[in-house]
mmCIF file of C-alpha atoms in Angstrom:
data_model
loop_
_atom_site.group_PDB
_atom_site.id
_atom_site.type_symbol
_atom_site.label_atom_id
_atom_site.label_comp_id
_atom_site.label_asym_id
_atom_site.label_seq_id
_atom_site.Cartn_x
_atom_site.Cartn_y
_atom_site.Cartn_z
ATOM 1 C CA UNK R 1 25.950 39.559 8.518
ATOM 2 C CA UNK R 2 25.056 36.175 9.928
ATOM 3 C CA UNK R 3 26.718 34.780 12.996
ATOM 4 C CA UNK R 4 27.110 31.210 14.132
ATOM 5 C CA UNK R 5 27.683 30.042 17.704
ATOM 6 C CA UNK R 6 31.265 29.379 18.720
ATOM 7 C CA UNK R 7 32.113 25.717 18.126
ATOM 8 C CA UNK R 8 34.650 24.079 20.381
ATOM 9 C CA UNK R 9 37.409 21.906 18.968
ATOM 10 C CA UNK R 10 36.005 18.905 20.796
ATOM 11 C CA UNK R 11 32.529 19.501 19.405
ATOM 12 C CA UNK R 12 33.832 19.812 15.870
ATOM 13 C CA UNK R 13 35.881 16.646 16.224
ATOM 14 C CA UNK R 14 32.920 14.767 17.682
ATOM 15 C CA UNK R 15 30.585 15.888 14.943
ATOM 16 C CA UNK R 16 33.116 14.982 12.259
ATOM 17 C CA UNK R 17 33.315 11.447 13.601
ATOM 18 C CA UNK R 18 29.571 11.035 13.104
ATOM 19 C CA UNK R 19 29.502 12.296 9.545
ATOM 20 C CA UNK R 20 29.386 9.620 6.903
ATOM 21 C CA UNK R 21 27.410 11.315 4.172
ATOM 22 C CA UNK R 22 24.065 12.734 3.278
ATOM 23 C CA UNK R 23 21.820 13.858 6.134
ATOM 24 C CA UNK R 24 19.378 16.341 4.696
ATOM 25 C CA UNK R 25 17.396 17.394 1.609
ATOM 26 C CA UNK R 26 15.869 20.730 0.655
ATOM 27 C CA UNK R 27 12.794 22.121 -1.095
ATOM 28 C CA UNK R 28 10.200 19.403 -1.417
ATOM 29 C CA UNK R 29 8.481 19.302 -4.762
ATOM 30 C CA UNK R 30 11.400 20.194 -7.020
ATOM 31 C CA UNK R 31 11.848 18.275 -10.312
ATOM 32 C CA UNK R 32 13.325 14.811 -9.952
ATOM 33 C CA UNK R 33 14.600 14.422 -13.524
ATOM 34 C CA UNK R 34 18.035 15.959 -13.042
ATOM 35 C CA UNK R 35 20.890 13.772 -14.188
ATOM 36 C CA UNK R 36 22.452 11.144 -11.962
ATOM 37 C CA UNK R 37 25.471 12.365 -10.049
ATOM 38 C CA UNK R 38 28.140 10.882 -7.866
ATOM 39 C CA UNK R 39 28.427 11.685 -4.184
ATOM 40 C CA UNK R 40 31.132 12.525 -1.636
ATOM 41 C CA UNK R 41 32.670 9.292 -0.367
ATOM 42 C CA UNK R 42 35.754 10.522 1.525
ATOM 43 C CA UNK R 43 37.075 13.708 3.112
ATOM 44 C CA UNK R 44 40.677 14.237 4.201
ATOM 45 C CA UNK R 45 42.446 17.199 5.770
ATOM 46 C CA UNK R 46 45.339 18.151 3.496
ATOM 47 C CA UNK R 47 46.401 21.514 4.981
ATOM 48 C CA UNK R 48 45.862 23.311 8.294
ATOM 49 C CA UNK R 49 47.017 26.457 10.076
ATOM 50 C CA UNK R 50 45.096 28.873 7.820
ATOM 51 C CA UNK R 51 43.387 32.145 8.734
ATOM 52 C CA UNK R 52 40.391 32.861 6.462
ATOM 53 C CA UNK R 53 41.448 31.144 3.222
ATOM 54 C CA UNK R 54 38.972 32.805 0.853
ATOM 55 C CA UNK R 55 39.757 31.888 -2.748
ATOM 56 C CA UNK R 56 41.376 28.948 -4.520
ATOM 57 C CA UNK R 57 42.375 28.583 -8.166
ATOM 58 C CA UNK R 58 44.450 25.877 -9.838
ATOM 59 C CA UNK R 59 47.160 26.261 -12.421
ATOM 60 C CA UNK R 60 45.832 24.764 -15.664
ATOM 61 C CA UNK R 61 48.093 21.714 -15.468
ATOM 62 C CA UNK R 62 46.874 20.843 -11.969
ATOM 63 C CA UNK R 63 50.368 20.938 -10.489
ATOM 64 C CA UNK R 64 49.657 23.698 -7.974
ATOM 65 C CA UNK R 65 46.783 25.659 -6.526
ATOM 66 C CA UNK R 66 46.955 29.279 -5.407
ATOM 67 C CA UNK R 67 45.062 30.251 -2.249
ATOM 68 C CA UNK R 68 44.315 33.722 -0.838
ATOM 69 C CA UNK R 69 43.960 34.701 2.811
ATOM 70 C CA UNK R 70 41.388 37.464 3.155
ATOM 71 C CA UNK R 71 42.771 39.577 5.990
ATOM 72 C CA UNK R 72 46.526 39.021 5.595
ATOM 73 C CA UNK R 73 46.452 39.685 1.797
ATOM 74 C CA UNK R 74 48.854 36.750 1.425
ATOM 75 C CA UNK R 75 48.874 34.363 -1.518
ATOM 76 C CA UNK R 76 50.169 30.806 -1.155
ATOM 77 C CA UNK R 77 51.022 28.027 -3.562
ATOM 78 C CA UNK R 78 49.724 24.667 -2.364
ATOM 79 C CA UNK R 79 50.672 21.297 -3.849
ATOM 80 C CA UNK R 80 48.083 18.537 -4.382
ATOM 81 C CA UNK R 81 49.468 16.879 -1.249
ATOM 82 C CA UNK R 82 48.893 20.048 0.780
ATOM 83 C CA UNK R 83 52.407 21.461 1.145
ATOM 84 C CA UNK R 84 52.262 25.261 1.029
ATOM 85 C CA UNK R 85 54.552 28.233 0.591
ATOM 86 C CA UNK R 86 53.794 31.952 0.460
ATOM 87 C CA UNK R 87 54.508 33.421 -2.982
ATOM 88 C CA UNK R 88 53.609 37.043 -2.279
ATOM 89 C CA UNK R 89 50.978 39.513 -1.174
ATOM 90 C CA UNK R 90 48.500 41.614 -3.131
ATOM 91 C CA UNK R 91 49.381 45.299 -2.600
ATOM 92 C CA UNK R 92 46.899 48.129 -2.105
ATOM 93 C CA UNK R 93 44.621 45.796 -0.145
ATOM 94 C CA UNK R 94 42.712 46.600 3.024
ATOM 95 C CA UNK R 95 39.987 45.010 5.107
ATOM 96 C CA UNK R 96 36.568 46.455 5.896
ATOM 97 C CA UNK R 97 36.259 45.059 9.414
ATOM 98 C CA UNK R 98 33.776 42.587 7.973
ATOM 99 C CA UNK R 99 33.733 40.727 4.671
ATOM 100 C CA UNK R 100 36.138 42.788 2.555
ATOM 101 C CA UNK R 101 39.832 42.181 1.936
ATOM 102 C CA UNK R 102 41.679 39.874 -0.451
ATOM 103 C CA UNK R 103 38.941 37.679 -1.839
ATOM 104 C CA UNK R 104 38.731 35.686 -5.052
ATOM 105 C CA UNK R 105 41.380 34.849 -7.619
ATOM 106 C CA UNK R 106 41.487 33.222 -11.029
ATOM 107 C CA UNK R 107 44.497 31.804 -12.828
ATOM 108 C CA UNK R 108 44.534 32.685 -16.526
ATOM 109 C CA UNK R 109 43.713 29.673 -18.760
ATOM 110 C CA UNK R 110 46.779 30.723 -20.788
ATOM 111 C CA UNK R 111 48.961 30.946 -17.682
ATOM 112 C CA UNK R 112 51.692 28.814 -19.243
ATOM 113 C CA UNK R 113 52.358 31.576 -21.782
ATOM 114 C CA UNK R 114 51.374 34.800 -19.989
ATOM 115 C CA UNK R 115 51.717 33.927 -16.240
ATOM 116 C CA UNK R 116 48.696 36.091 -15.387
ATOM 117 C CA UNK R 117 46.690 35.726 -12.172
ATOM 118 C CA UNK R 118 43.673 37.909 -11.356
ATOM 119 C CA UNK R 119 42.462 39.042 -7.938
ATOM 120 C CA UNK R 120 39.464 40.818 -6.480
ATOM 121 C CA UNK R 121 40.255 42.828 -3.379
ATOM 122 C CA UNK R 122 39.235 45.783 -1.276
ATOM 123 C CA UNK R 123 41.336 48.933 -1.496
ATOM 124 C CA UNK R 124 41.138 52.483 -0.179
ATOM 125 C CA UNK R 125 39.006 53.545 -3.149
ATOM 126 C CA UNK R 126 36.639 50.566 -3.206
ATOM 127 C CA UNK R 127 36.761 47.014 -4.481
ATOM 128 C CA UNK R 128 39.054 46.297 -7.418
ATOM 129 C CA UNK R 129 39.888 43.652 -9.946
ATOM 130 C CA UNK R 130 43.655 43.487 -10.451
ATOM 131 C CA UNK R 131 46.166 41.426 -12.395
ATOM 132 C CA UNK R 132 49.590 40.176 -11.348
ATOM 133 C CA UNK R 133 52.140 37.792 -12.812
ATOM 134 C CA UNK R 134 53.138 34.559 -11.141
ATOM 135 C CA UNK R 135 56.138 32.724 -12.588
ATOM 136 C CA UNK R 136 55.682 29.605 -10.472
ATOM 137 C CA UNK R 137 57.697 31.051 -7.619
ATOM 138 C CA UNK R 138 56.924 34.735 -7.052
ATOM 139 C CA UNK R 139 53.929 37.038 -7.432
ATOM 140 C CA UNK R 140 54.707 40.516 -8.834
ATOM 141 C CA UNK R 141 53.768 43.280 -11.329
ATOM 142 C CA UNK R 142 50.503 44.516 -9.832
ATOM 143 C CA UNK R 143 48.115 46.247 -12.241
ATOM 144 C CA UNK R 144 44.605 47.475 -11.375
ATOM 145 C CA UNK R 145 42.195 46.540 -14.172
ATOM 146 C CA UNK R 146 38.818 47.720 -12.873
ATOM 147 C CA UNK R 147 38.239 50.175 -10.035
ATOM 148 C CA UNK R 148 35.194 51.955 -8.684
ATOM 149 C CA UNK R 149 33.285 48.942 -7.381
ATOM 150 C CA UNK R 150 31.722 50.192 -4.153
ATOM 151 C CA UNK R 151 32.794 48.548 -0.906
ATOM 152 C CA UNK R 152 31.170 48.204 2.480
ATOM 153 C CA UNK R 153 31.726 46.286 5.686
ATOM 154 C CA UNK R 154 29.470 43.577 4.215
ATOM 155 C CA UNK R 155 28.198 42.502 0.779
ATOM 156 C CA UNK R 156 31.352 42.782 -1.310
ATOM 157 C CA UNK R 157 30.870 39.718 -3.518
ATOM 158 C CA UNK R 158 34.391 38.873 -4.626
ATOM 159 C CA UNK R 159 34.466 35.676 -6.675
ATOM 160 C CA UNK R 160 36.310 35.425 -10.011
ATOM 161 C CA UNK R 161 36.167 32.738 -12.702
ATOM 162 C CA UNK R 162 37.080 32.377 -16.348
ATOM 163 C CA UNK R 163 34.326 31.267 -18.672
ATOM 164 C CA UNK R 164 34.670 28.929 -21.639
ATOM 165 C CA UNK R 165 34.486 32.068 -23.799
ATOM 166 C CA UNK R 166 37.844 33.204 -22.405
ATOM 167 C CA UNK R 167 36.387 36.180 -20.521
ATOM 168 C CA UNK R 168 36.738 36.886 -16.809
ATOM 169 C CA UNK R 169 33.541 36.872 -14.737
ATOM 170 C CA UNK R 170 33.319 38.639 -11.362
ATOM 171 C CA UNK R 171 30.644 38.812 -8.674
ATOM 172 C CA UNK R 172 29.985 42.123 -6.935
ATOM 173 C CA UNK R 173 27.835 42.677 -3.878
ATOM 174 C CA UNK R 174 25.386 45.519 -3.418
ATOM 175 C CA UNK R 175 27.627 47.081 -0.727
ATOM 176 C CA UNK R 176 24.439 47.453 1.327
ATOM 177 C CA UNK R 177 23.135 50.063 -1.100
ATOM 178 C CA UNK R 178 19.645 49.215 -2.295
ATOM 179 C CA UNK R 179 19.762 51.561 -5.271
ATOM 180 C CA UNK R 180 22.570 49.911 -7.235
ATOM 181 C CA UNK R 181 21.371 46.381 -7.950
ATOM 182 C CA UNK R 182 18.760 47.513 -10.496
ATOM 183 C CA UNK R 183 20.946 50.221 -12.033
ATOM 184 C CA UNK R 184 22.449 48.861 -15.257
ATOM 185 C CA UNK R 185 25.187 51.481 -15.096
ATOM 186 C CA UNK R 186 26.350 50.543 -11.602
ATOM 187 C CA UNK R 187 29.078 47.957 -11.044
ATOM 188 C CA UNK R 188 27.487 46.749 -7.797
ATOM 189 C CA UNK R 189 24.955 43.989 -7.281
ATOM 190 C CA UNK R 190 26.073 42.416 -10.550
ATOM 191 C CA UNK R 191 27.944 39.722 -12.336
ATOM 192 C CA UNK R 192 30.521 41.462 -14.511
ATOM 193 C CA UNK R 193 32.222 40.139 -17.661
ATOM 194 C CA UNK R 194 35.513 41.617 -18.803
ATOM 195 C CA UNK R 195 38.570 41.008 -20.930
ATOM 196 C CA UNK R 196 41.982 40.060 -19.601
ATOM 197 C CA UNK R 197 43.011 43.708 -19.962
ATOM 198 C CA UNK R 198 40.066 44.978 -17.937
ATOM 199 C CA UNK R 199 37.763 46.196 -20.713
ATOM 200 C CA UNK R 200 34.062 45.318 -21.041
ATOM 201 C CA UNK R 201 33.736 42.009 -22.890
ATOM 202 C CA UNK R 202 32.410 42.098 -26.427
ATOM 203 C CA UNK R 203 28.720 41.268 -26.602
ATOM 204 C CA UNK R 204 27.832 42.279 -23.041
ATOM 205 C CA UNK R 205 24.087 42.976 -22.993
ATOM 206 C CA UNK R 206 24.214 46.634 -21.907
ATOM 207 C CA UNK R 207 27.416 47.641 -23.702
ATOM 208 C CA UNK R 208 29.270 47.983 -20.416
ATOM 209 C CA UNK R 209 30.744 45.574 -17.837
ATOM 210 C CA UNK R 210 27.386 44.224 -16.647
ATOM 211 C CA UNK R 211 26.469 40.644 -17.582
ATOM 212 C CA UNK R 212 23.535 40.190 -15.182
ATOM 213 C CA UNK R 213 21.915 42.354 -12.502
ATOM 214 C CA UNK R 214 19.645 42.237 -9.471
ATOM 215 C CA UNK R 215 22.094 40.461 -7.158
ATOM 216 C CA UNK R 216 22.375 41.042 -3.403
ATOM 217 C CA UNK R 217 25.639 39.324 -2.457
ATOM 218 C CA UNK R 218 26.712 36.743 -5.043
ATOM 219 C CA UNK R 219 29.469 34.588 -3.602
ATOM 220 C CA UNK R 220 30.069 31.650 -5.918
ATOM 221 C CA UNK R 221 30.203 31.065 -9.682
ATOM 222 C CA UNK R 222 31.071 28.003 -11.750
ATOM 223 C CA UNK R 223 30.558 26.784 -15.308
ATOM 224 C CA UNK R 224 29.151 23.346 -16.099
ATOM 225 C CA UNK R 225 30.130 21.015 -18.946
ATOM 226 C CA UNK R 226 27.563 22.682 -21.201
ATOM 227 C CA UNK R 227 29.117 26.109 -20.569
ATOM 228 C CA UNK R 228 26.252 27.314 -18.373
ATOM 229 C CA UNK R 229 27.002 29.655 -15.483
ATOM 230 C CA UNK R 230 25.680 28.760 -12.017
ATOM 231 C CA UNK R 231 25.752 31.258 -9.131
ATOM 232 C CA UNK R 232 25.147 31.065 -5.371
ATOM 233 C CA UNK R 233 23.725 34.123 -3.636
ATOM 234 C CA UNK R 234 23.082 35.134 -0.049
ATOM 235 C CA UNK R 235 19.568 36.350 0.666
ATOM 236 C CA UNK R 236 18.632 38.738 3.431
ATOM 237 C CA UNK R 237 16.283 37.010 5.850
ATOM 238 C CA UNK R 238 14.252 34.348 4.075
ATOM 239 C CA UNK R 239 15.848 32.709 1.033
ATOM 240 C CA UNK R 240 19.331 31.983 -0.277
ATOM 241 C CA UNK R 241 19.554 31.111 -3.949
ATOM 242 C CA UNK R 242 21.176 28.992 -6.628
ATOM 243 C CA UNK R 243 20.756 30.798 -9.949
ATOM 244 C CA UNK R 244 21.345 29.827 -13.555
ATOM 245 C CA UNK R 245 22.850 33.009 -14.980
ATOM 246 C CA UNK R 246 22.066 34.272 -18.467
ATOM 247 C CA UNK R 247 23.188 37.440 -20.197
ATOM 248 C CA UNK R 248 21.049 40.481 -19.470
ATOM 249 C CA UNK R 249 18.742 38.749 -17.012
ATOM 250 C CA UNK R 250 17.521 40.428 -13.826
ATOM 251 C CA UNK R 251 17.665 38.230 -10.714
ATOM 252 C CA UNK R 252 15.330 40.347 -8.677
ATOM 253 C CA UNK R 253 17.005 41.935 -5.694
ATOM 254 C CA UNK R 254 15.802 44.014 -3.895
ATOM 255 C CA UNK R 255 12.323 43.508 -5.417
ATOM 256 C CA UNK R 256 12.445 39.751 -4.868
ATOM 257 C CA UNK R 257 14.148 37.426 -2.413
ATOM 258 C CA UNK R 258 13.786 33.892 -3.694
ATOM 259 C CA UNK R 259 10.911 33.153 -6.064
ATOM 260 C CA UNK R 260 8.481 35.849 -7.127
ATOM 261 C CA UNK R 261 6.042 36.583 -9.949
ATOM 262 C CA UNK R 262 7.180 40.109 -10.803
ATOM 263 C CA UNK R 263 7.471 40.663 -14.546
ATOM 264 C CA UNK R 264 11.060 40.910 -15.775
ATOM 265 C CA UNK R 265 12.570 39.041 -12.825
ATOM 266 C CA UNK R 266 14.304 35.655 -13.199
ATOM 267 C CA UNK R 267 13.614 33.108 -10.480
ATOM 268 C CA UNK R 268 16.330 30.955 -8.902
ATOM 269 C CA UNK R 269 16.620 27.258 -9.719
ATOM 270 C CA UNK R 270 16.769 26.385 -6.028
ATOM 271 C CA UNK R 271 16.265 28.186 -2.714
ATOM 272 C CA UNK R 272 17.096 27.476 0.936
ATOM 273 C CA UNK R 273 16.199 29.010 4.245
ATOM 274 C CA UNK R 274 19.049 31.237 5.339
ATOM 275 C CA UNK R 275 19.910 29.083 8.372
ATOM 276 C CA UNK R 276 20.562 26.139 6.039
ATOM 277 C CA UNK R 277 22.915 27.888 3.685
ATOM 278 C CA UNK R 278 24.366 31.414 3.556
ATOM 279 C CA UNK R 279 26.286 30.145 0.540
ATOM 280 C CA UNK R 280 29.796 30.978 -0.549
ATOM 281 C CA UNK R 281 31.797 29.112 -3.198
ATOM 282 C CA UNK R 282 30.435 26.663 -5.754
ATOM 283 C CA UNK R 283 32.048 24.013 -7.959
ATOM 284 C CA UNK R 284 30.693 21.464 -10.422
ATOM 285 C CA UNK R 285 31.752 17.814 -10.458
ATOM 286 C CA UNK R 286 30.142 14.791 -12.096
ATOM 287 C CA UNK R 287 26.786 16.357 -12.893
ATOM 288 C CA UNK R 288 26.200 18.278 -9.691
ATOM 289 C CA UNK R 289 26.750 21.722 -8.217
ATOM 290 C CA UNK R 290 28.531 21.647 -4.857
ATOM 291 C CA UNK R 291 27.806 24.715 -2.745
ATOM 292 C CA UNK R 292 29.703 25.596 0.433
ATOM 293 C CA UNK R 293 27.557 26.998 3.245
ATOM 294 C CA UNK R 294 28.719 29.454 5.893
ATOM 295 C CA UNK R 295 25.951 29.772 8.444
ATOM 296 C CA UNK R 296 24.574 26.405 7.327
ATOM 297 C CA UNK R 297 27.933 24.705 7.981
ATOM 298 C CA UNK R 298 27.467 22.071 5.308
ATOM 299 C CA UNK R 299 28.284 21.172 1.731
ATOM 300 C CA UNK R 300 25.197 21.110 -0.478
ATOM 301 C CA UNK R 301 25.036 18.864 -3.528
ATOM 302 C CA UNK R 302 22.510 19.849 -6.217
ATOM 303 C CA UNK R 303 22.241 17.546 -9.262
ATOM 304 C CA UNK R 304 21.832 19.402 -12.562
ATOM 305 C CA UNK R 305 20.528 18.195 -15.896
ATOM 306 C CA UNK R 306 22.564 18.497 -19.064
ATOM 307 C CA UNK R 307 19.452 18.567 -21.251
ATOM 308 C CA UNK R 308 17.277 21.105 -19.437
ATOM 309 C CA UNK R 309 17.378 23.629 -16.612
ATOM 310 C CA UNK R 310 15.886 21.395 -13.935
ATOM 311 C CA UNK R 311 17.789 20.591 -10.783
ATOM 312 C CA UNK R 312 17.300 17.601 -8.526
ATOM 313 C CA UNK R 313 16.919 17.096 -4.811
ATOM 314 C CA UNK R 314 19.565 18.975 -2.846
ATOM 315 C CA UNK R 315 21.481 16.877 -0.338
ATOM 316 C CA UNK R 316 23.615 18.119 2.546
ATOM 317 C CA UNK R 317 26.924 16.631 3.655
ATOM 318 C CA UNK R 318 29.147 17.219 6.724
ATOM 319 C CA UNK R 319 26.425 19.145 8.556
ATOM 320 C CA UNK R 320 28.034 20.962 11.495
ATOM 321 C CA UNK R 321 31.180 18.851 11.260
ATOM 322 C CA UNK R 322 33.708 21.457 10.131
ATOM 323 C CA UNK R 323 32.050 24.810 10.776
ATOM 324 C CA UNK R 324 31.797 27.570 8.176
ATOM 325 C CA UNK R 325 32.639 26.357 4.660
ATOM 326 C CA UNK R 326 33.931 29.017 2.279
ATOM 327 C CA UNK R 327 35.655 27.887 -0.933
ATOM 328 C CA UNK R 328 34.909 24.760 -2.922
ATOM 329 C CA UNK R 329 37.018 24.145 -6.019
ATOM 330 C CA UNK R 330 37.241 21.271 -8.476
ATOM 331 C CA UNK R 331 40.607 19.525 -8.666
ATOM 332 C CA UNK R 332 41.763 19.393 -12.311
ATOM 333 C CA UNK R 333 41.616 15.954 -13.888
ATOM 334 C CA UNK R 334 39.903 14.297 -10.919
ATOM 335 C CA UNK R 335 36.459 13.878 -9.417
ATOM 336 C CA UNK R 336 37.646 15.693 -6.310
ATOM 337 C CA UNK R 337 37.031 18.991 -4.568
ATOM 338 C CA UNK R 338 39.090 21.185 -2.321
ATOM 339 C CA UNK R 339 36.941 22.567 0.471
ATOM 340 C CA UNK R 340 38.085 25.268 2.906
ATOM 341 C CA UNK R 341 36.786 26.621 6.197
ATOM 342 C CA UNK R 342 36.703 30.191 7.469
ATOM 343 C CA UNK R 343 35.996 29.663 11.139
ATOM 344 C CA UNK R 344 38.531 32.377 12.067
ATOM 345 C CA UNK R 345 36.527 35.069 10.256
ATOM 346 C CA UNK R 346 34.903 36.601 13.347
ATOM 347 C CA UNK R 347 31.645 34.710 12.883
ATOM 348 C CA UNK R 348 33.095 31.264 13.516
ATOM 349 C CA UNK R 349 34.385 31.853 17.023
ATOM 350 C CA UNK R 350 37.727 30.186 16.364
ATOM 351 C CA UNK R 351 41.229 31.725 16.676
ATOM 352 C CA UNK R 352 43.637 32.667 13.901
ATOM 353 C CA UNK R 353 45.260 29.609 12.370
ATOM 354 C CA UNK R 354 42.279 27.343 12.962
ATOM 355 C CA UNK R 355 41.102 27.045 9.361
ATOM 356 C CA UNK R 356 41.716 24.022 7.149
ATOM 357 C CA UNK R 357 41.583 22.814 3.566
ATOM 358 C CA UNK R 358 40.060 19.395 2.883
ATOM 359 C CA UNK R 359 40.086 17.101 -0.124
ATOM 360 C CA UNK R 360 36.692 15.582 -0.925
ATOM 361 C CA UNK R 361 36.449 12.564 -3.231
ATOM 362 C CA UNK R 362 33.350 12.196 -5.428
ATOM 363 C CA UNK R 363 32.434 8.742 -6.708
#
């Protein structure tokens, strides 16, 4: 767990007034041939009064987003203008006194016909992936799809996303158990790939749920325009990572943190010192990965190249202006992001109801 100092409302407001854009770069010496990308040009508060908004997923038509609150287990519908209404809760959920609870969600790409929404949450028997139906008004019909993912106070992973192949991808933390990340038969310390009914996806590299292994606490996943999967991961004490995920690859933990030369391990495409990042959600807009940082209290932009695996110079926005940044999600049909804070999570030093959702314009 990483803690940040308590930030007063006045300090946050003062810092926000000073923020106009890029203030920082990371990792000297990285390739400079990544594709040109836009940049954040405006940020606006669209919704306030939240308590640990953890996951965001849009309906395919862009008319509404669904947002989870980690500790209350509530799910809200939020309009593009920021109006919100609770549509239900996810049953069988519990917290861990740390990072567990109601975490990520993903709206089915075929939502218009099946009304399915998927959640990852902590329960009495561990972390689960579950499915519910949402008819545009009410959330109901809970069904557990995958159980037996170990939980702990920290390192629960929790992000969900649909890939262009139609399968559901899920990040799982190591649950502070150093034996599971390298075990191909364990569900922990992995990126999982499963069907909409909760079965292992066809073509998974180990003939089970596991898509990739060797992860410590993966917190963000997003697919680029080429269908490649990018992942943000919290390190332990030296390096946080941005990884390009490929089927069957081993991303090193606990043998490696950051880059290493151990045979069979896949190095990250970018690393940061842990004070600069502690990453959570990621999204991809206009040729760049945007990575929300918790302890680092900033939004990182990392240009990516469509023709190769190089990434460009990472730039930091809104450093210290809004506190701990948790979810970052592309707005359908627009070069915009939704960006949420979790300053009420026990590490941010702020009271319940202090979290916000922002709209960030990229141009």
